[in-house]
mmCIF file of C-alpha atoms in Angstrom:
data_model
loop_
_atom_site.group_PDB
_atom_site.id
_atom_site.type_symbol
_atom_site.label_atom_id
_atom_site.label_comp_id
_atom_site.label_asym_id
_atom_site.label_seq_id
_atom_site.Cartn_x
_atom_site.Cartn_y
_atom_site.Cartn_z
ATOM 1 C CA MET A 1 -37.445 118.085 -32.773
ATOM 2 C CA GLU A 2 -38.907 117.349 -29.435
ATOM 3 C CA GLN A 3 -42.493 117.437 -30.719
ATOM 4 C CA SER A 4 -41.468 115.124 -33.643
ATOM 5 C CA ALA A 5 -39.978 112.664 -31.205
ATOM 6 C CA THR A 6 -42.998 112.822 -28.980
ATOM 7 C CA LEU A 7 -45.295 112.252 -31.878
ATOM 8 C CA ASP A 8 -43.306 109.221 -32.961
ATOM 9 C CA ILE A 9 -43.494 107.620 -29.498
ATOM 10 C CA GLU A 10 -47.243 108.171 -29.289
ATOM 11 C CA THR A 11 -47.697 106.763 -32.770
ATOM 12 C CA LEU A 12 -45.698 103.633 -31.824
ATOM 13 C CA LYS A 13 -47.817 103.235 -28.582
ATOM 14 C CA ILE A 14 -50.938 103.485 -30.700
ATOM 15 C CA THR A 15 -49.658 101.008 -33.184
ATOM 16 C CA GLN A 16 -48.782 98.464 -30.427
ATOM 17 C CA GLU A 17 -52.200 98.844 -28.816
ATOM 18 C CA GLN A 18 -53.922 98.402 -32.144
ATOM 19 C CA PHE A 19 -51.830 95.307 -32.846
ATOM 20 C CA ILE A 20 -52.744 93.789 -29.459
ATOM 21 C CA LEU A 21 -56.390 94.499 -29.952
ATOM 22 C CA ALA A 22 -56.293 93.127 -33.427
ATOM 23 C CA SER A 23 -54.607 90.017 -32.171
ATOM 24 C CA GLN A 24 -57.053 89.443 -29.407
ATOM 25 C CA SER A 25 -60.053 90.027 -31.826
ATOM 26 C CA LEU A 26 -58.524 87.408 -34.332
ATOM 27 C CA HIS A 27 -57.555 84.971 -31.546
ATOM 28 C CA LEU A 28 -53.891 84.885 -32.828
ATOM 29 C CA GLN A 29 -51.215 83.546 -30.549
ATOM 30 C CA ARG A 30 -48.199 85.667 -29.828
ATOM 31 C CA PRO A 31 -45.050 84.401 -31.412
ATOM 32 C CA GLY A 32 -42.796 82.882 -28.951
ATOM 33 C CA CYS A 33 -40.137 80.199 -28.242
ATOM 34 C CA ASP A 34 -40.463 76.419 -29.212
ATOM 35 C CA ALA A 35 -41.944 73.894 -26.799
ATOM 36 C CA VAL A 36 -39.539 72.523 -24.191
ATOM 37 C CA TYR A 37 -39.486 68.788 -23.731
ATOM 38 C CA PRO A 38 -37.935 67.082 -20.641
ATOM 39 C CA VAL A 39 -34.764 65.032 -21.240
ATOM 40 C CA GLY A 40 -34.196 61.628 -19.251
ATOM 41 C CA LEU A 41 -36.116 58.674 -17.864
ATOM 42 C CA TYR A 42 -39.162 59.152 -15.873
ATOM 43 C CA GLY A 43 -41.920 57.125 -14.713
ATOM 44 C CA TRP A 44 -42.122 53.298 -15.236
ATOM 45 C CA ARG A 45 -39.018 53.299 -17.486
ATOM 46 C CA LYS A 46 -36.915 54.649 -14.576
ATOM 47 C CA ARG A 47 -38.350 52.153 -12.123
ATOM 48 C CA GLY A 48 -37.772 49.206 -14.635
ATOM 49 C CA LEU A 49 -34.134 50.306 -15.200
ATOM 50 C CA TYR A 50 -33.587 50.465 -11.419
ATOM 51 C CA PHE A 51 -35.163 46.973 -11.011
ATOM 52 C CA PHE A 52 -33.029 45.424 -13.561
ATOM 53 C CA LEU A 53 -29.928 47.007 -12.169
ATOM 54 C CA LEU A 54 -30.861 45.659 -8.742
ATOM 55 C CA LEU A 55 -31.508 42.113 -10.169
ATOM 56 C CA LEU A 56 -28.076 42.292 -11.973
ATOM 57 C CA LEU A 57 -26.388 43.248 -8.763
ATOM 58 C CA VAL A 58 -28.146 40.340 -6.766
ATOM 59 C CA THR A 59 -27.138 37.967 -9.441
ATOM 60 C CA MET A 60 -23.582 38.902 -9.385
ATOM 61 C CA ILE A 61 -23.423 38.702 -5.581
ATOM 62 C CA VAL A 62 -24.977 35.200 -5.639
ATOM 63 C CA ASN A 63 -22.575 34.033 -8.362
ATOM 64 C CA LEU A 64 -19.621 35.420 -6.350
ATOM 65 C CA ALA A 65 -20.932 33.682 -3.248
ATOM 66 C CA LEU A 66 -21.409 30.336 -5.090
ATOM 67 C CA THR A 67 -17.942 30.646 -6.680
ATOM 68 C CA VAL A 68 -16.398 31.251 -3.258
ATOM 69 C CA TRP A 69 -18.390 28.301 -1.819
ATOM 70 C CA ILE A 70 -17.416 25.912 -4.577
ATOM 71 C CA MET A 71 -13.739 26.830 -4.268
ATOM 72 C CA LYS A 72 -14.064 26.251 -0.495
ATOM 73 C CA VAL A 73 -15.707 22.887 -0.785
ATOM 74 C CA MET A 74 -13.511 21.601 -3.654
ATOM 75 C CA ASN A 75 -10.492 22.886 -1.882
ATOM 76 C CA PHE A 76 -8.954 24.698 -4.781
ATOM 77 C CA SER A 77 -5.401 25.773 -4.329
ATOM 78 C CA VAL A 78 -2.347 26.506 -6.487
ATOM 79 C CA ASP A 79 -1.251 22.982 -6.416
ATOM 80 C CA GLY A 80 -4.514 21.416 -7.474
ATOM 81 C CA MET A 81 -8.074 20.715 -6.398
ATOM 82 C CA GLY A 82 -8.848 18.951 -3.097
ATOM 83 C CA ASN A 83 -7.390 15.483 -3.147
ATOM 84 C CA LEU A 84 -6.103 15.891 -6.727
ATOM 85 C CA GLN A 85 -2.728 17.540 -6.866
ATOM 86 C CA LEU A 86 -0.889 18.456 -10.030
ATOM 87 C CA ASN A 87 2.836 17.569 -9.850
ATOM 88 C CA PRO A 88 5.560 17.965 -12.460
ATOM 89 C CA ASP A 89 5.845 14.130 -12.716
ATOM 90 C CA GLY A 90 1.975 13.516 -12.965
ATOM 91 C CA ILE A 91 -1.205 13.658 -10.993
ATOM 92 C CA HIS A 92 -1.311 12.707 -7.264
ATOM 93 C CA LEU A 93 -4.830 11.651 -6.072
ATOM 94 C CA GLU A 94 -5.682 10.883 -2.510
ATOM 95 C CA GLY A 95 -8.757 8.982 -1.215
ATOM 96 C CA ILE A 96 -11.469 7.269 -3.127
ATOM 97 C CA SER A 97 -12.068 8.439 -6.729
ATOM 98 C CA GLU A 98 -14.818 7.633 -9.263
ATOM 99 C CA PHE A 99 -14.350 7.657 -12.934
ATOM 100 C CA VAL A 100 -17.532 7.603 -15.097
ATOM 101 C CA LEU A 101 -15.657 7.631 -18.366
ATOM 102 C CA PRO A 102 -12.628 5.696 -19.594
ATOM 103 C CA LEU A 103 -9.230 6.546 -17.993
ATOM 104 C CA TYR A 104 -6.186 6.694 -20.163
ATOM 105 C CA VAL A 105 -2.967 6.505 -18.262
ATOM 106 C CA SER A 106 0.669 5.187 -18.715
ATOM 107 C CA GLU A 107 1.107 4.176 -14.972
ATOM 108 C CA ILE A 108 -0.985 3.873 -11.877
ATOM 109 C CA GLN A 109 0.850 3.661 -8.622
ATOM 110 C CA SER A 110 -0.298 3.680 -4.960
ATOM 111 C CA ARG A 111 1.436 5.252 -1.994
ATOM 112 C CA ARG A 112 4.164 3.144 -0.361
ATOM 113 C CA ASP A 113 2.293 2.630 2.863
ATOM 114 C CA SER A 114 -1.155 1.782 1.312
ATOM 115 C CA MET A 115 -2.584 -0.614 -1.306
ATOM 116 C CA LEU A 116 -4.131 0.188 -4.734
ATOM 117 C CA VAL A 117 -7.921 -0.769 -5.016
ATOM 118 C CA LEU A 118 -9.733 -0.713 -8.231
ATOM 119 C CA GLN A 119 -13.528 -1.136 -7.659
ATOM 120 C CA SER A 120 -16.480 -1.289 -9.974
ATOM 121 C CA GLU A 121 -20.182 -2.319 -9.618
ATOM 122 C CA LYS A 122 -19.915 -4.563 -12.732
ATOM 123 C CA ASN A 123 -16.384 -5.150 -13.823
ATOM 124 C CA VAL A 124 -12.847 -3.732 -14.023
ATOM 125 C CA THR A 125 -11.329 -3.956 -17.559
ATOM 126 C CA LEU A 126 -7.697 -3.107 -18.458
ATOM 127 C CA ASN A 127 -7.055 -2.713 -22.229
ATOM 128 C CA VAL A 128 -3.560 -2.470 -23.947
ATOM 129 C CA ARG A 129 -3.519 -1.279 -27.562
ATOM 130 C CA ASN A 130 -0.729 -0.842 -30.023
ATOM 131 C CA GLU A 131 0.040 2.307 -32.177
ATOM 132 C CA GLN A 132 -2.707 1.473 -34.626
ATOM 133 C CA GLY A 133 -5.231 1.293 -31.873
ATOM 134 C CA GLN A 134 -5.622 -2.450 -32.116
ATOM 135 C CA LEU A 135 -6.378 -4.449 -28.916
ATOM 136 C CA THR A 136 -3.289 -6.577 -27.981
ATOM 137 C CA GLY A 137 -4.165 -7.464 -24.300
ATOM 138 C CA GLN A 138 -7.044 -7.252 -21.958
ATOM 139 C CA LEU A 139 -7.683 -8.151 -18.381
ATOM 140 C CA THR A 140 -11.295 -8.268 -17.109
ATOM 141 C CA VAL A 141 -12.198 -8.753 -13.463
ATOM 142 C CA GLY A 142 -15.902 -9.387 -13.466
ATOM 143 C CA PRO A 143 -18.489 -10.788 -10.822
ATOM 144 C CA GLU A 144 -18.201 -14.322 -12.073
ATOM 145 C CA ALA A 145 -14.736 -14.721 -13.550
ATOM 146 C CA VAL A 146 -11.322 -13.173 -14.109
ATOM 147 C CA GLU A 147 -10.415 -13.217 -17.788
ATOM 148 C CA ALA A 148 -7.056 -12.534 -19.493
ATOM 149 C CA GLN A 149 -6.747 -12.166 -23.138
ATOM 150 C CA CYS A 150 -3.205 -11.885 -24.449
ATOM 151 C CA GLN A 151 -0.724 -13.813 -26.629
ATOM 152 C CA ARG A 152 1.310 -15.047 -23.526
ATOM 153 C CA LEU A 153 0.602 -14.989 -19.882
ATOM 154 C CA GLU A 154 3.640 -14.931 -17.524
ATOM 155 C CA VAL A 155 3.946 -14.863 -13.693
ATOM 156 C CA TRP A 156 7.281 -13.874 -12.296
ATOM 157 C CA SER A 157 8.674 -14.131 -8.838
ATOM 158 C CA LYS A 158 8.870 -11.241 -6.304
ATOM 159 C CA GLY A 159 12.292 -10.213 -7.425
ATOM 160 C CA GLY A 160 11.394 -10.458 -11.150
ATOM 161 C CA ASP A 161 14.308 -12.790 -11.867
ATOM 162 C CA LYS A 162 12.526 -16.148 -12.040
ATOM 163 C CA LEU A 163 9.589 -17.210 -14.294
ATOM 164 C CA LEU A 164 7.029 -19.075 -12.128
ATOM 165 C CA PHE A 165 4.194 -19.695 -14.525
ATOM 166 C CA THR A 166 3.619 -19.202 -18.286
ATOM 167 C CA ALA A 167 0.676 -19.991 -20.599
ATOM 168 C CA ASP A 168 0.038 -19.724 -24.347
ATOM 169 C CA GLU A 169 -2.043 -21.369 -26.952
ATOM 170 C CA GLU A 170 0.223 -24.524 -27.145
ATOM 171 C CA GLU A 171 1.300 -25.291 -23.529
ATOM 172 C CA VAL A 172 1.186 -24.211 -19.874
ATOM 173 C CA ILE A 173 4.500 -24.305 -17.919
ATOM 174 C CA MET A 174 5.029 -24.131 -14.180
ATOM 175 C CA THR A 175 8.695 -23.748 -13.208
ATOM 176 C CA THR A 176 8.173 -23.743 -9.348
ATOM 177 C CA GLU A 177 9.794 -26.458 -7.320
ATOM 178 C CA LYS A 178 6.462 -27.640 -5.890
ATOM 179 C CA PHE A 179 2.919 -27.616 -7.028
ATOM 180 C CA THR A 180 0.298 -27.981 -4.127
ATOM 181 C CA VAL A 181 -3.438 -28.789 -4.660
ATOM 182 C CA THR A 182 -5.380 -28.302 -1.372
ATOM 183 C CA GLY A 183 -8.988 -29.011 -2.678
ATOM 184 C CA SER A 184 -10.938 -31.800 -1.207
ATOM 185 C CA GLU A 185 -11.600 -33.360 -4.577
ATOM 186 C CA GLY A 186 -7.969 -33.033 -5.707
ATOM 187 C CA ALA A 187 -7.009 -32.041 -9.181
ATOM 188 C CA VAL A 188 -8.771 -33.165 -12.250
ATOM 189 C CA PHE A 189 -6.770 -33.560 -15.606
ATOM 190 C CA GLY A 190 -8.663 -34.159 -18.807
ATOM 191 C CA HIS A 191 -5.571 -35.371 -20.658
ATOM 192 C CA SER A 192 -2.090 -36.555 -19.837
ATOM 193 C CA VAL A 193 0.169 -35.040 -17.203
ATOM 194 C CA GLU A 194 3.973 -35.095 -17.427
ATOM 195 C CA THR A 195 5.833 -34.633 -14.179
ATOM 196 C CA PRO A 196 8.976 -36.001 -12.498
ATOM 197 C CA LEU A 197 7.360 -36.383 -9.065
ATOM 198 C CA ILE A 198 3.857 -36.840 -7.460
ATOM 199 C CA GLN A 199 4.124 -36.537 -3.701
ATOM 200 C CA ALA A 200 1.421 -35.952 -0.893
ATOM 201 C CA ARG A 201 1.958 -33.706 1.954
ATOM 202 C CA ALA A 202 3.367 -34.908 5.227
ATOM 203 C CA SER A 203 0.844 -37.046 7.191
ATOM 204 C CA GLU A 204 -1.645 -36.924 4.264
ATOM 205 C CA ASP A 205 -2.549 -39.726 1.775
ATOM 206 C CA LEU A 206 -1.828 -39.597 -1.988
ATOM 207 C CA LYS A 207 -4.532 -41.013 -4.164
ATOM 208 C CA LEU A 208 -4.472 -41.437 -7.913
ATOM 209 C CA GLU A 209 -7.959 -42.345 -9.321
ATOM 210 C CA SER A 210 -9.729 -42.651 -12.693
ATOM 211 C CA PRO A 211 -13.327 -43.159 -11.816
ATOM 212 C CA THR A 212 -14.523 -44.379 -15.163
ATOM 213 C CA ARG A 213 -11.466 -45.123 -17.172
ATOM 214 C CA THR A 214 -8.022 -46.572 -16.771
ATOM 215 C CA LEU A 215 -5.040 -45.014 -14.991
ATOM 216 C CA THR A 216 -1.652 -45.380 -16.916
ATOM 217 C CA MET A 217 1.720 -44.410 -15.565
ATOM 218 C CA GLU A 218 4.630 -44.595 -18.096
ATOM 219 C CA ALA A 219 8.307 -43.694 -18.032
ATOM 220 C CA PRO A 220 11.155 -44.799 -20.350
ATOM 221 C CA ARG A 221 13.485 -45.802 -17.402
ATOM 222 C CA GLY A 222 10.963 -46.968 -14.927
ATOM 223 C CA VAL A 223 8.161 -46.119 -12.541
ATOM 224 C CA GLU A 224 8.758 -46.186 -8.779
ATOM 225 C CA VAL A 225 5.896 -46.238 -6.338
ATOM 226 C CA SER A 226 7.090 -46.225 -2.711
ATOM 227 C CA ALA A 227 5.722 -45.639 0.767
ATOM 228 C CA ALA A 228 8.530 -44.765 3.135
ATOM 229 C CA THR A 229 6.682 -44.982 6.362
ATOM 230 C CA GLY A 230 3.368 -46.689 5.659
ATOM 231 C CA PRO A 231 1.730 -49.368 3.574
ATOM 232 C CA LEU A 232 1.219 -49.425 -0.027
ATOM 233 C CA LYS A 233 -2.107 -50.651 -1.276
ATOM 234 C CA VAL A 234 -3.065 -51.572 -4.842
ATOM 235 C CA SER A 235 -6.604 -52.778 -5.330
ATOM 236 C CA GLY A 236 -8.920 -53.359 -8.315
ATOM 237 C CA ARG A 237 -12.466 -54.460 -8.858
ATOM 238 C CA LYS A 238 -11.394 -56.893 -11.493
ATOM 239 C CA ASP A 239 -8.067 -58.348 -12.438
ATOM 240 C CA LEU A 240 -4.692 -56.911 -11.187
ATOM 241 C CA GLN A 241 -2.084 -57.810 -13.716
ATOM 242 C CA LEU A 242 1.750 -57.526 -13.178
ATOM 243 C CA GLU A 243 3.574 -58.046 -16.425
ATOM 244 C CA SER A 244 7.137 -57.811 -17.395
ATOM 245 C CA THR A 245 8.138 -58.278 -21.080
ATOM 246 C CA GLU A 246 11.799 -58.646 -20.736
ATOM 247 C CA GLY A 247 12.629 -58.799 -16.953
ATOM 248 C CA GLU A 248 11.231 -60.444 -13.901
ATOM 249 C CA ILE A 249 8.638 -59.733 -11.139
ATOM 250 C CA LEU A 250 10.372 -59.646 -7.722
ATOM 251 C CA LEU A 251 8.504 -59.772 -4.510
ATOM 252 C CA ASP A 252 11.105 -59.010 -1.775
ATOM 253 C CA ALA A 253 9.723 -58.907 1.819
ATOM 254 C CA ASN A 254 10.165 -60.602 5.154
ATOM 255 C CA THR A 255 6.598 -61.962 4.896
ATOM 256 C CA ILE A 256 4.554 -62.363 1.690
ATOM 257 C CA GLN A 257 0.770 -63.228 2.177
ATOM 258 C CA LEU A 258 -1.575 -64.237 -0.519
ATOM 259 C CA GLY A 259 -5.030 -63.946 1.011
ATOM 260 C CA GLY A 260 -8.258 -65.266 -0.478
ATOM 261 C CA LEU A 261 -6.674 -68.080 -2.429
ATOM 262 C CA PRO A 262 -9.075 -70.893 -3.216
ATOM 263 C CA LEU A 263 -8.737 -74.221 -1.361
ATOM 264 C CA GLY A 264 -8.312 -77.236 -3.398
ATOM 265 C CA VAL A 265 -9.866 -80.653 -2.476
ATOM 266 C CA TYR A 266 -7.471 -83.615 -2.015
ATOM 267 C CA THR A 267 -8.640 -87.069 -1.424
ATOM 268 C CA ALA A 268 -6.300 -88.918 0.962
ATOM 269 C CA SER A 269 -6.428 -92.365 2.534
ATOM 270 C CA PRO A 270 -7.784 -92.641 5.975
ATOM 271 C CA HIS A 271 -4.343 -93.428 7.565
ATOM 272 C CA GLN A 272 -2.915 -90.210 5.886
ATOM 273 C CA VAL A 273 -5.445 -87.891 7.575
ATOM 274 C CA SER A 274 -3.616 -85.845 10.082
ATOM 275 C CA GLN A 275 -5.094 -84.475 13.231
ATOM 276 C CA GLN A 276 -2.496 -81.823 13.578
ATOM 277 C CA GLU A 277 -2.768 -78.101 12.871
ATOM 278 C CA GLU A 278 -4.058 -77.199 9.383
ATOM 279 C CA VAL A 279 -1.041 -76.529 7.109
ATOM 280 C CA TYR A 280 -1.309 -75.846 3.349
ATOM 281 C CA GLU A 281 0.974 -75.764 0.515
ATOM 282 C CA VAL A 282 0.781 -73.397 -2.555
ATOM 283 C CA CYS A 283 -0.014 -75.040 -5.827
ATOM 284 C CA VAL A 284 0.318 -73.553 -9.271
ATOM 285 C CA CYS A 285 -1.841 -74.682 -12.196
ATOM 286 C CA PRO A 286 -0.428 -75.040 -15.747
ATOM 287 C CA SER A 287 -2.370 -71.813 -16.471
ATOM 288 C CA GLY A 288 -0.530 -70.047 -13.744
ATOM 289 C CA LYS A 289 -3.381 -69.895 -11.232
ATOM 290 C CA ILE A 290 -2.260 -70.434 -7.551
ATOM 291 C CA TYR A 291 -4.390 -72.218 -5.074
ATOM 292 C CA LEU A 292 -3.983 -73.877 -1.627
ATOM 293 C CA SER A 293 -3.949 -77.624 -0.904
ATOM 294 C CA PRO A 294 -3.732 -79.332 2.465
ATOM 295 C CA ALA A 295 -0.024 -80.156 3.125
ATOM 296 C CA GLU A 296 0.970 -83.822 3.708
ATOM 297 C CA SER A 297 4.225 -85.775 3.774
ATOM 298 C CA SER A 298 4.200 -85.647 0.006
ATOM 299 C CA SER A 299 2.796 -83.044 -2.320
ATOM 300 C CA THR A 300 -0.940 -82.814 -2.646
ATOM 301 C CA CYS A 301 -0.942 -80.618 -5.722
ATOM 302 C CA GLN A 302 -2.870 -82.159 -8.516
ATOM 303 C CA ALA A 303 -2.727 -81.039 -12.138
ATOM 304 C CA MET A 304 -6.301 -82.331 -12.663
ATOM 305 C CA SER A 305 -7.577 -80.490 -9.671
ATOM 306 C CA ASN A 306 -11.114 -78.965 -10.037
ATOM 307 C CA ILE A 307 -9.553 -75.577 -9.551
ATOM 308 C CA CYS A 308 -7.220 -75.980 -12.501
ATOM 309 C CA LEU A 309 -9.922 -77.417 -14.627
ATOM 310 C CA TRP A 310 -12.341 -74.476 -14.041
ATOM 311 C CA SER A 311 -9.605 -71.779 -14.357
#
């Protein structure tokens, strides 16, 4: 048994040596394990991944810093943003604000201790629309004019209990006790004016003038023109006519002067010529024209006077 075992071992060794020699002579590779490949990112892929991660980190830090800076500059808070505060009853805005698009609100109110200013480089327009979106009222404040478009314009007193001014398509009504015009050229009316009183300010003149047409004052119960503390002057380039269809014309004054009356010529005898102070009498022609004639002991008015003939 021992010899048999020894023989088998020797035979196995010889076989292995023969196999090795045969393999070397035939250039055969020894069977072994499969090739081992490295797992992971190496080389430029790894460097690129780290670069993109670093860039993403820097971007996040910059965004976070900008967000904090914007919140600091705009003064964000729980109540609102900067001068803009959100309240249960609306929006409270402090300081100067600029709107680049239309603003739709139901009410704009300033603080109690400050005024409300609406400013624009071109114009400020306020529009009012109905439920169908149709324009019912418009107020435009422009560089050349202030325009209001509505069915009726009303101006009320401070307390809101008295209507001061109203205007529509048919008429304009002013209910104030006094209407004052302070312009140097006065007020110009293209048509008639109806008023119970026209009065100038104290220590100022009142002038009613129609440069190219007539001036007419009418009233069913009478027209009164009076100057309480000064003279009353009525002048015209041509004729001045006082006419009363049913009544009379009364001139009531301590002194009545008719200046510029023509002087009539009266031929008297030499013994009637007086050397005393010149005194005249007032004569009336059949046509109603008045002229002066030298006064004598008897009337010197002559119906056939040259003045009456040429009147």
